[in-house]
XYZ file of C-alpha atoms in Angstrom:
712
model
C 148.619 122.803 126.753
C 151.125 122.241 124.521
C 150.745 123.296 121.062
C 150.983 121.678 117.590
C 153.963 123.953 116.889
C 156.414 122.546 119.514
C 155.183 118.840 118.630
C 156.115 119.431 115.107
C 159.593 121.049 116.210
C 160.174 118.590 118.863
C 159.436 115.771 116.520
C 161.831 116.932 113.469
C 164.584 116.783 116.620
C 163.171 113.515 117.775
C 163.542 112.307 114.226
C 167.496 113.657 113.858
C 168.513 112.684 117.250
C 167.481 108.863 116.040
C 168.788 109.127 112.626
C 172.279 110.108 114.707
C 171.675 106.843 117.088
C 171.839 104.827 114.382
C 174.680 106.288 112.525
C 176.725 106.158 115.876
C 175.923 102.252 115.914
C 177.423 101.155 112.641
C 180.365 103.995 113.097
C 181.142 101.956 117.069
C 181.083 98.475 115.412
C 182.932 99.725 111.775
C 185.113 102.012 112.879
C 188.455 101.249 114.272
C 188.880 104.078 116.553
C 185.467 103.562 117.905
C 185.984 99.886 118.546
C 189.314 100.993 120.393
C 187.370 103.408 122.724
C 184.585 100.470 122.958
C 187.287 98.405 124.504
C 188.470 100.631 126.770
C 184.717 100.330 128.375
C 184.957 96.554 128.414
C 182.481 96.279 125.584
C 183.282 94.072 122.046
C 181.320 94.422 118.848
C 179.138 92.018 119.706
C 178.257 92.045 123.395
C 177.656 96.373 122.916
C 174.406 96.339 121.488
C 172.260 95.500 124.371
C 173.777 98.438 126.341
C 173.192 100.671 122.863
C 169.484 99.653 123.119
C 169.386 100.962 126.784
C 170.766 104.026 126.189
C 168.458 104.527 123.043
C 165.798 103.910 125.638
C 167.250 106.676 127.488
C 167.768 109.041 124.906
C 163.609 109.149 123.559
C 162.843 109.121 126.894
C 165.287 112.336 127.985
C 162.883 113.543 124.759
C 159.481 112.477 126.289
C 160.482 114.099 129.339
C 160.944 117.295 127.992
C 158.006 117.414 126.196
C 156.037 116.731 129.411
C 157.889 119.644 131.376
C 157.856 122.471 128.527
C 156.565 125.433 130.479
C 158.693 124.672 133.561
C 161.752 126.087 135.026
C 164.543 123.791 133.187
C 164.896 121.045 130.389
C 166.235 117.239 131.002
C 169.966 117.598 130.913
C 170.044 115.088 128.029
C 168.095 116.539 126.180
C 169.810 120.187 126.713
C 173.018 118.655 125.922
C 172.041 117.021 122.609
C 169.360 120.175 121.755
C 172.514 122.643 122.291
C 174.696 120.289 120.525
C 172.973 120.801 117.418
C 172.174 124.551 117.417
C 175.589 125.105 118.358
C 177.106 122.494 115.682
C 174.833 120.964 113.754
C 175.117 117.812 112.867
C 179.013 117.088 114.087
C 178.179 118.634 116.780
C 175.518 116.646 117.839
C 177.016 113.128 116.705
C 179.732 113.939 119.587
C 177.443 114.392 122.342
C 175.703 111.467 121.511
C 178.683 109.418 121.455
C 180.262 111.080 125.140
C 176.847 110.498 126.436
C 177.144 106.666 125.389
C 180.374 106.088 126.974
C 179.104 108.353 130.386
C 176.219 105.301 130.055
C 178.049 102.531 129.687
C 181.150 103.524 132.545
C 178.435 105.338 135.322
C 176.369 101.872 135.436
C 179.868 100.329 136.843
C 180.098 103.402 139.729
C 179.555 102.131 143.293
C 178.969 104.544 145.798
C 182.856 105.009 147.101
C 183.913 105.593 143.520
C 180.771 108.562 142.968
C 181.511 109.856 146.319
C 185.463 110.555 145.606
C 184.805 111.271 142.248
C 182.515 114.366 143.705
C 185.043 114.869 146.447
C 187.890 115.713 143.683
C 185.896 117.459 141.635
C 185.306 120.625 143.605
C 186.636 123.324 141.891
C 184.908 125.695 144.153
C 188.121 126.862 145.983
C 191.126 127.933 143.274
C 192.757 130.551 145.192
C 193.806 127.263 147.364
C 195.964 125.844 144.721
C 198.573 128.505 145.199
C 199.350 128.652 148.678
C 203.468 129.240 148.193
C 201.645 132.407 146.280
C 199.259 132.971 149.487
C 201.991 133.698 151.205
C 203.527 136.652 148.868
C 202.488 139.957 150.184
C 200.757 141.391 146.703
C 199.543 144.474 145.638
C 196.670 144.208 142.677
C 197.494 146.959 140.111
C 194.024 147.469 137.762
C 195.069 149.612 134.715
C 191.507 149.949 132.802
C 190.256 151.870 130.198
C 189.405 152.459 125.863
C 192.061 151.321 123.371
C 194.668 154.201 122.714
C 194.677 155.290 126.941
C 197.627 154.712 128.255
C 197.122 151.883 130.200
C 199.499 149.464 128.931
C 202.639 151.962 129.388
C 202.046 153.035 132.787
C 202.631 149.005 133.540
C 205.546 148.542 131.187
C 207.221 151.443 132.332
C 206.616 149.736 136.594
C 208.190 146.242 134.679
C 210.956 148.564 132.978
C 211.807 149.339 136.484
C 211.849 146.550 138.715
C 215.005 144.098 139.072
C 213.083 140.708 138.193
C 209.887 140.808 136.276
C 207.395 139.176 133.798
C 204.932 140.149 130.850
C 202.120 137.381 130.215
C 200.393 138.225 126.810
C 197.423 136.938 124.860
C 199.347 136.947 121.175
C 203.182 135.763 120.864
C 203.372 139.225 118.348
C 202.180 140.878 122.001
C 205.536 138.625 123.693
C 207.316 139.303 120.453
C 206.668 143.081 121.142
C 207.911 143.303 124.985
C 211.029 140.856 124.241
C 212.342 143.009 121.860
C 211.418 146.639 123.847
C 213.192 145.404 127.335
C 216.116 143.939 125.405
C 216.808 147.158 123.450
C 216.345 149.119 127.170
C 219.731 147.025 128.239
C 216.947 144.335 130.761
C 217.721 141.013 129.457
C 215.052 139.354 128.563
C 213.290 135.884 127.202
C 211.355 135.433 125.157
C 208.619 132.110 125.993
C 205.594 131.053 123.861
C 203.978 127.789 123.727
C 206.157 126.908 120.030
C 209.136 128.767 120.555
C 212.304 129.833 123.108
C 214.503 132.879 122.639
C 217.284 133.613 125.145
C 219.191 136.813 126.131
C 222.455 136.586 124.792
C 225.367 137.290 127.105
C 224.070 136.771 130.220
C 221.478 135.480 132.423
C 218.245 137.110 132.126
C 215.915 138.661 134.908
C 213.221 139.965 132.292
C 210.755 136.909 130.463
C 208.527 137.753 128.102
C 205.842 134.850 128.135
C 202.014 134.095 126.064
C 200.049 133.904 129.023
C 199.619 130.360 129.371
C 203.702 129.878 129.686
C 204.000 132.395 132.087
C 206.114 130.395 135.368
C 204.369 130.332 138.624
C 206.930 129.202 140.947
C 209.313 132.073 140.523
C 209.572 134.951 142.924
C 209.188 138.172 141.073
C 209.212 141.889 141.848
C 206.354 142.627 138.934
C 204.537 140.663 136.839
C 202.401 142.761 134.043
C 199.346 140.693 132.798
C 197.703 141.982 129.529
C 194.536 142.051 127.965
C 192.845 140.405 131.335
C 189.320 141.187 130.444
C 190.216 137.767 128.869
C 189.877 135.840 131.672
C 186.197 135.315 130.769
C 186.814 133.739 127.689
C 185.194 130.815 126.952
C 188.389 128.658 125.544
C 191.346 130.584 127.274
C 190.478 132.162 130.710
C 191.983 129.508 132.488
C 195.287 131.095 131.431
C 194.476 134.201 132.978
C 192.813 132.820 136.212
C 195.924 130.757 136.915
C 198.387 134.005 136.147
C 196.012 136.263 138.557
C 196.096 133.642 141.063
C 199.482 131.814 141.180
C 201.909 134.763 140.488
C 204.635 135.194 143.156
C 205.094 138.964 142.379
C 205.278 141.547 144.881
C 203.126 143.607 142.134
C 200.871 142.599 140.077
C 200.063 145.285 137.436
C 196.484 144.279 134.972
C 195.722 145.899 131.493
C 192.420 145.760 130.210
C 188.967 146.900 129.760
C 186.896 148.600 132.169
C 184.484 145.715 132.159
C 186.864 143.657 134.240
C 186.907 146.230 137.278
C 183.500 143.974 139.259
C 185.086 140.597 138.337
C 188.745 141.572 139.366
C 187.502 143.547 142.722
C 186.041 140.162 143.908
C 188.771 137.729 143.162
C 191.112 140.323 144.919
C 188.995 139.922 147.947
C 188.772 136.820 147.771
C 192.502 136.475 148.087
C 192.851 138.693 150.560
C 195.084 141.266 148.449
C 195.008 144.966 147.944
C 193.639 146.098 144.818
C 194.514 149.625 143.865
C 192.511 150.849 139.812
C 193.938 153.025 137.414
C 190.865 154.418 135.461
C 192.162 156.005 132.132
C 190.313 157.899 129.530
C 191.269 158.068 125.832
C 193.928 160.188 124.952
C 192.693 161.217 121.505
C 189.054 161.525 119.747
C 187.292 158.854 118.026
C 184.209 158.999 115.546
C 181.811 156.436 113.627
C 181.149 157.211 110.535
C 177.740 158.207 109.071
C 178.768 156.405 105.989
C 180.756 153.237 104.776
C 182.264 152.938 101.228
C 179.596 151.094 100.010
C 182.043 148.563 98.639
C 183.818 150.840 96.620
C 188.290 150.256 97.182
C 189.029 153.672 95.119
C 187.319 155.562 98.231
C 190.277 154.057 100.601
C 193.015 157.169 101.517
C 195.935 157.282 102.963
C 196.550 156.046 106.614
C 193.311 154.073 106.143
C 193.690 150.120 107.497
C 191.128 147.335 106.208
C 190.152 145.048 109.093
C 189.678 141.769 107.316
C 189.453 138.165 109.108
C 191.351 135.548 106.934
C 194.583 135.427 105.721
C 193.484 134.507 102.151
C 191.145 137.564 102.171
C 194.101 139.768 103.489
C 196.252 138.766 100.548
C 193.293 139.024 97.895
C 192.243 141.898 98.847
C 195.615 143.848 99.221
C 195.624 142.894 95.224
C 192.813 144.398 94.332
C 193.254 147.628 96.265
C 196.339 148.303 94.512
C 194.850 147.364 91.218
C 191.813 149.658 92.090
C 193.628 152.873 93.592
C 197.659 152.576 92.379
C 198.324 153.075 95.879
C 200.707 150.396 97.584
C 199.217 148.404 100.082
C 201.253 146.859 103.390
C 199.686 143.841 105.012
C 200.177 142.615 108.962
C 198.904 139.676 110.630
C 199.293 137.452 113.783
C 201.264 134.774 112.120
C 203.732 137.059 110.135
C 207.329 136.266 111.227
C 208.347 139.160 113.502
C 210.595 140.793 111.271
C 208.248 141.135 108.358
C 205.542 142.219 110.655
C 207.967 144.650 112.025
C 209.342 145.966 108.622
C 205.465 146.095 106.999
C 204.681 148.117 109.908
C 207.848 150.675 109.168
C 206.087 150.637 105.292
C 202.897 152.129 106.413
C 203.993 154.367 109.227
C 206.877 155.441 107.023
C 205.202 158.610 105.336
C 207.393 159.574 102.756
C 206.757 156.458 100.815
C 204.221 155.003 99.084
C 202.520 152.555 101.236
C 199.587 154.507 101.659
C 197.002 151.759 103.062
C 197.317 148.523 105.661
C 195.012 145.407 105.137
C 195.457 143.413 108.221
C 193.788 140.953 110.639
C 192.433 141.985 114.176
C 195.416 141.141 115.403
C 196.473 144.856 115.269
C 193.123 145.451 118.211
C 196.546 143.806 120.499
C 199.125 144.794 119.323
C 201.582 147.003 117.318
C 202.085 150.961 117.039
C 200.703 151.891 113.779
C 199.923 155.174 112.232
C 196.134 154.361 111.972
C 194.147 157.274 110.573
C 190.706 155.238 109.968
C 189.678 151.818 110.765
C 187.507 150.576 107.507
C 185.789 147.009 108.464
C 185.659 144.729 105.714
C 183.168 143.034 107.629
C 181.321 142.514 110.880
C 180.746 138.712 110.723
C 183.766 136.174 111.713
C 184.047 132.378 111.248
C 184.329 130.360 114.563
C 184.964 127.479 113.053
C 181.204 126.210 112.517
C 179.893 129.229 111.469
C 179.914 132.967 110.678
C 179.269 134.902 114.011
C 178.485 139.350 114.430
C 181.837 140.274 116.493
C 181.390 140.971 119.967
C 180.953 144.593 121.391
C 183.864 144.360 122.546
C 186.029 143.366 119.888
C 184.597 146.101 117.532
C 185.859 148.790 119.977
C 188.853 147.329 120.424
C 189.605 147.226 116.898
C 188.702 150.290 116.295
C 190.732 152.264 118.764
C 193.514 151.825 116.946
C 192.143 154.602 114.603
C 193.446 158.184 115.587
C 197.353 157.479 117.327
C 198.655 160.269 118.857
C 202.195 160.717 116.761
C 202.750 160.367 113.395
C 205.524 158.290 111.749
C 207.136 161.188 111.244
C 207.053 161.843 114.757
C 207.586 158.454 116.202
C 210.403 158.602 113.818
C 212.210 161.241 116.117
C 211.386 159.528 119.266
C 212.684 156.383 120.896
C 212.023 152.804 118.908
C 212.723 149.436 119.416
C 215.718 147.539 117.884
C 213.313 146.284 115.231
C 211.139 149.701 114.251
C 207.852 148.761 115.880
C 206.594 149.757 119.293
C 204.307 148.519 121.230
C 200.286 148.667 121.406
C 199.566 151.460 123.844
C 203.198 151.743 124.420
C 205.773 154.998 124.539
C 203.349 157.110 122.462
C 200.531 156.877 125.340
C 202.724 157.518 127.687
C 203.137 161.612 127.019
C 201.102 164.063 128.684
C 197.922 165.019 126.749
C 199.948 169.141 127.068
C 202.413 168.107 124.648
C 200.124 166.196 121.674
C 198.111 167.335 119.038
C 195.034 169.176 119.762
C 193.701 167.220 116.687
C 193.792 163.353 115.794
C 190.695 161.975 115.247
C 190.272 158.584 114.961
C 187.572 157.404 112.186
C 186.011 154.185 112.172
C 183.406 152.924 109.389
C 182.584 149.815 106.730
C 183.502 148.317 103.566
C 179.432 147.578 102.559
C 177.042 149.571 103.986
C 175.041 146.626 106.044
C 178.129 146.480 108.691
C 178.014 149.747 109.183
C 174.719 150.021 111.245
C 176.516 147.142 113.801
C 179.327 149.128 113.993
C 177.670 152.085 114.527
C 175.201 150.443 117.737
C 178.447 148.332 119.064
C 180.321 152.158 119.532
C 177.219 153.540 121.677
C 176.873 150.734 123.377
C 179.255 149.128 126.522
C 180.084 145.637 126.782
C 178.723 143.859 130.167
C 180.851 143.198 132.628
C 182.115 139.891 133.133
C 181.303 137.525 135.485
C 183.043 134.788 135.816
C 187.138 133.459 135.352
C 187.857 130.620 133.639
C 189.036 127.490 135.343
C 190.300 124.235 133.961
C 191.153 121.104 136.349
C 195.067 121.184 137.519
C 196.978 118.468 136.010
C 197.410 116.840 139.853
C 193.613 116.713 139.603
C 192.778 115.072 136.591
C 195.650 112.182 137.830
C 193.937 111.422 140.580
C 190.424 111.484 139.398
C 191.321 109.075 136.664
C 192.726 106.892 138.847
C 188.779 105.796 139.744
C 188.498 104.199 136.547
C 189.396 101.165 134.915
C 192.723 101.475 133.181
C 191.374 101.601 129.571
C 188.635 103.570 130.354
C 188.617 106.542 126.796
C 190.288 109.357 128.496
C 188.026 111.814 126.735
C 185.104 109.826 129.368
C 187.521 110.637 131.925
C 187.607 114.532 131.106
C 183.924 114.356 130.478
C 183.026 112.968 133.418
C 185.354 115.206 135.609
C 183.572 118.200 133.870
C 180.227 117.187 134.052
C 180.212 116.712 138.024
C 182.425 119.418 139.050
C 181.384 122.051 141.719
C 181.971 125.486 140.725
C 182.071 128.820 142.628
C 179.798 131.145 141.177
C 182.031 133.797 139.906
C 184.305 131.303 137.923
C 183.278 128.908 134.689
C 184.744 125.732 133.460
C 186.702 126.254 130.026
C 185.174 124.210 127.013
C 186.506 120.483 126.031
C 185.882 120.859 122.302
C 189.317 119.792 120.709
C 190.717 118.702 123.914
C 188.009 115.517 123.457
C 188.804 115.142 119.841
C 192.317 114.812 120.831
C 192.000 112.298 123.670
C 190.048 109.492 121.373
C 192.700 110.077 118.395
C 195.824 108.984 121.423
C 193.573 106.613 123.065
C 194.987 103.467 121.485
C 198.545 103.960 122.638
C 198.711 102.003 126.011
C 201.688 102.946 127.505
C 200.873 106.769 127.418
C 200.284 107.769 131.043
C 197.762 110.260 132.508
C 199.955 113.231 132.282
C 201.488 112.154 128.944
C 197.742 112.372 127.947
C 196.553 115.340 129.537
C 199.656 116.871 128.208
C 198.282 116.152 124.068
C 195.155 117.534 125.006
C 196.547 121.003 126.148
C 198.349 121.176 122.284
C 197.059 124.138 119.903
C 195.985 121.996 117.086
C 192.769 121.582 115.377
C 191.980 117.837 114.248
C 189.959 119.386 111.109
C 192.569 119.738 109.486
C 192.912 117.137 106.566
C 196.084 114.922 107.544
C 196.931 115.892 110.913
C 195.279 113.225 113.439
C 197.871 110.963 111.601
C 200.345 113.119 112.434
C 199.194 113.418 116.498
C 198.780 109.162 116.456
C 202.625 109.747 114.833
C 203.852 111.842 117.473
C 201.706 110.291 120.671
C 203.456 106.843 119.451
C 206.758 108.172 119.690
C 206.109 108.969 123.574
C 204.264 106.168 124.101
C 207.709 104.641 123.184
C 210.079 106.863 124.280
C 211.529 106.658 121.186
C 211.695 107.719 116.847
C 211.135 111.167 117.791
C 213.756 113.051 114.999
C 211.710 115.224 112.433
C 212.851 113.142 109.809
C 211.889 109.745 110.798
C 208.093 110.509 112.070
C 205.575 109.390 109.430
C 202.936 111.875 108.180
C 205.152 114.784 107.688
C 205.206 115.636 104.624
C 208.335 117.459 104.663
C 209.429 116.402 100.734
C 206.725 119.750 99.501
C 209.217 121.668 100.729
C 211.957 120.394 97.888
C 208.890 121.444 95.257
C 208.807 124.348 93.273
C 206.211 126.806 94.552
C 203.080 126.760 93.318
C 199.506 128.422 93.383
C 198.485 124.988 93.699
C 195.731 124.631 95.724
C 196.682 120.837 96.883
C 200.283 122.533 97.013
C 198.849 124.992 99.470
C 196.757 122.571 101.805
C 199.727 120.438 102.134
C 201.827 123.648 103.353
C 199.280 124.317 105.766
C 198.842 121.050 106.990
C 202.867 120.891 107.238
C 203.130 124.268 108.767
C 200.836 123.269 111.709
C 202.524 119.647 112.412
C 205.874 121.656 112.275
C 203.937 124.091 115.698
C 203.067 121.276 117.290
C 205.829 119.282 116.819
C 208.101 122.796 118.367
C 205.001 122.432 121.018
C 205.434 118.797 121.882
C 209.501 119.065 121.881
C 209.633 121.597 124.632
C 207.289 119.156 126.716
C 208.878 116.172 126.116
C 212.494 117.184 125.163
C 213.924 113.747 125.346
C 211.915 112.547 122.563
C 211.474 115.268 120.352
C 215.080 116.490 119.297
C 215.093 118.319 116.784
C 213.953 121.773 117.437
C 216.415 124.188 115.262
C 215.352 122.074 112.502
C 211.988 122.197 113.175
C 212.163 125.983 113.377
C 213.962 126.357 110.213
C 211.250 124.239 108.635
C 208.979 125.849 109.691
C 210.207 129.121 108.506
C 210.660 127.820 105.091
C 206.584 126.732 105.305
C 205.663 130.394 106.550
C 207.508 131.859 103.349
C 206.177 129.559 101.004
C 202.765 129.850 102.430
C 202.703 133.720 101.677
C 204.023 133.369 98.337
C 201.667 131.055 97.057
C 198.865 132.987 99.161
C 199.878 136.440 97.185
C 200.115 134.937 94.075
C 196.928 132.305 94.258
C 194.320 134.918 95.698
C 194.505 137.056 93.088
C 190.550 136.081 92.062
C 188.516 139.135 91.322
C 185.637 137.317 92.021
C 186.800 136.592 95.354
C 185.365 139.599 97.248
C 181.807 138.960 96.115
C 181.919 134.943 96.925
C 182.807 135.609 100.387
C 180.158 138.217 100.885
C 177.815 135.420 99.829
C 178.843 133.118 101.967
C 178.373 135.594 104.787
C 175.289 136.807 103.555
C 173.876 133.287 103.650
C 175.118 132.500 107.066
C 173.770 135.192 108.732
C 170.629 134.365 107.956
C 170.958 130.762 109.438
C 172.418 132.450 112.249
C 169.340 134.205 113.067
C 167.624 130.696 112.786
C 170.034 129.398 115.191
C 169.765 132.351 117.493
C 166.025 131.934 117.680
C 166.075 128.269 118.512
C 168.451 129.247 121.086
C 166.212 132.246 122.862
C 163.020 129.453 122.003
C 161.491 132.234 120.319
C 159.180 132.044 117.803
C 159.930 135.160 115.101
C 156.373 135.398 113.804
C 154.035 134.572 116.722
C 156.639 136.168 119.313
C 155.553 133.117 121.148
C 157.862 131.645 123.592
C 157.948 127.800 122.757
C 161.340 125.407 123.263
C 162.137 126.312 119.773
C 164.463 124.222 117.578
C 167.008 124.975 114.672
C 166.275 124.657 111.290
C 168.675 122.703 108.890
C 171.365 125.313 107.523
C 173.738 124.938 105.351
C 177.315 123.451 106.064
C 179.899 126.589 106.390
C 183.306 125.999 105.545
C 185.152 125.209 109.135
C 188.030 126.729 106.874
C 186.764 130.233 106.646
C 188.979 130.618 109.976
C 189.271 133.978 111.283
C 191.960 134.505 113.458
C 195.895 133.991 112.995
C 195.376 131.341 116.192
C 193.151 128.492 113.877
C 194.652 128.987 110.128
C 191.866 128.394 107.319
C 192.127 125.223 106.083
C 193.042 125.800 102.831
C 191.390 123.060 100.483
C 187.934 124.224 101.473
C 188.779 127.706 101.490
C 190.033 127.462 98.169
C 186.774 126.010 96.806
C 184.657 128.723 98.605
C 186.778 130.935 96.682
């Protein structure tokens, strides 16, 4: 028997869904974009009402079925997808899920049995090993280097790369790719740097080495050695496909994989599936690491020489730098991923040098995957990080990886007397990690704690736990499959629905998962009206590193799509929507000016990314690169001036505290357990206050400064 509580909760969600369905109906009639998408489905404003009413009935029916099946093994698919969308992203996520469900309701009613059979055949992604037949002809040996941070695993893999005549490095971040590029060229090994939006070619000779972000690594080149860094990211829900592609497709005689111990079972399975030899190298941490029993209790005056305060937004980094300098009288260096390489290396040198007064470092979580820094103690400013929809507690693996940067083997003085790269920086787990234990100091204890006392138990628990083994590797359907799949739909069918349909019916082997489509669907809808874009063009755009949450970016994306559709007008100065004129303004610590700079920066990154894929259209790469550099300089200057607000940290903490309570509510809803009675029910999320999506925490997804400024 269903309890009254369950009925009430289902009634609450039913009411919310009904409200959002009414809003969707209005948007489909009034929004120009949604009207265009309706046209692709063969519907007009005056003809969509009957299919929409039929769709409404199907939604309510699925809800009734869910109540009836309470206590059963599985929820009806439509209800579960709507419920999960609301739990994950609130009303915004629910709106998107309802819209795409309506597309599917209309389109699927027109499929013939033959269409369904052909679609299912193409959506069979159970055997991705077979996607790379030329690689399967290479007699490869896989070397898996696993161990904690500061254990020497990356060092040993890079030594093999240095000894080879031809090879590539594939890493998760541009800063890591740049470090390897600098290192190899300094050692006389001509090396190119290739990232999504940047190319640097070795001077004076033909390069035999390449350093890449993992999405860009070439699969059609015969190599002696390939190094794939941070292999545990193969399990990432958004980017895991790139590590899977590199592992399955690189044509190298030796493939060296570096990462965490939790990757071993999955890599062993994948190696067996490929019929390739796997050699596992285990490493132990080369210096002790301990979690402190007390936090700094919010007192910045307790920071001391060699401390690194880890912060999860760029504005907070600059705000805390000023606060720390005022509170302690010490100079503070800053490091985060989007800093230009030269500036980042300079800041690292300042912190590493024991003979100056730069005693403290404030850095983003980018240090967890790069840079050799002489950190004695890691101090977490918070254990909550914003993921674009809300604050989430850091994963165990993230906490351990960042914490592991404390207690490097060599001091800055020792490093200075040994081999360094041209820019003075050193690769993470690099040259210092390869030294024999007997030659190292017997005591170089690394310490870990938190700034606030509430975060310390989270860190202590994480440091005592082992992250769960990886279960699956990420996949995305290859472009040829998407192109063929699209041929089974009418010409003007929304590309977002084609992608969604492919994902919905895909057959997967249990050791793989399909990476998420969140940003891709939004991009696909924005560029849908441009009829001359091919399916290949659309798929390329959907892979672009852009989030449409920033104000003004959808218009810029449309302008870029128009250039490709018309095969003209891609010169930087000819594109409408790029506010290049703000570079002529004086730098001011003004939030609107800062928002414009952020939007322009994202637009220029996107322009450069597209210029390497549509080279005949976007022809102003040098100018765009120079403009991007100017924008970065201005952003850093504005942030340094604007963020000096002593109440900033307090307001950030209030936001996080409020979000933590709401996150707990969502977790209870997701688990379906009543927190008062312990009774397992099909719980629904409570409404929660909107947390600004601006409070993004990684350097790959910069904050929407307009909203962040209001929050600060």
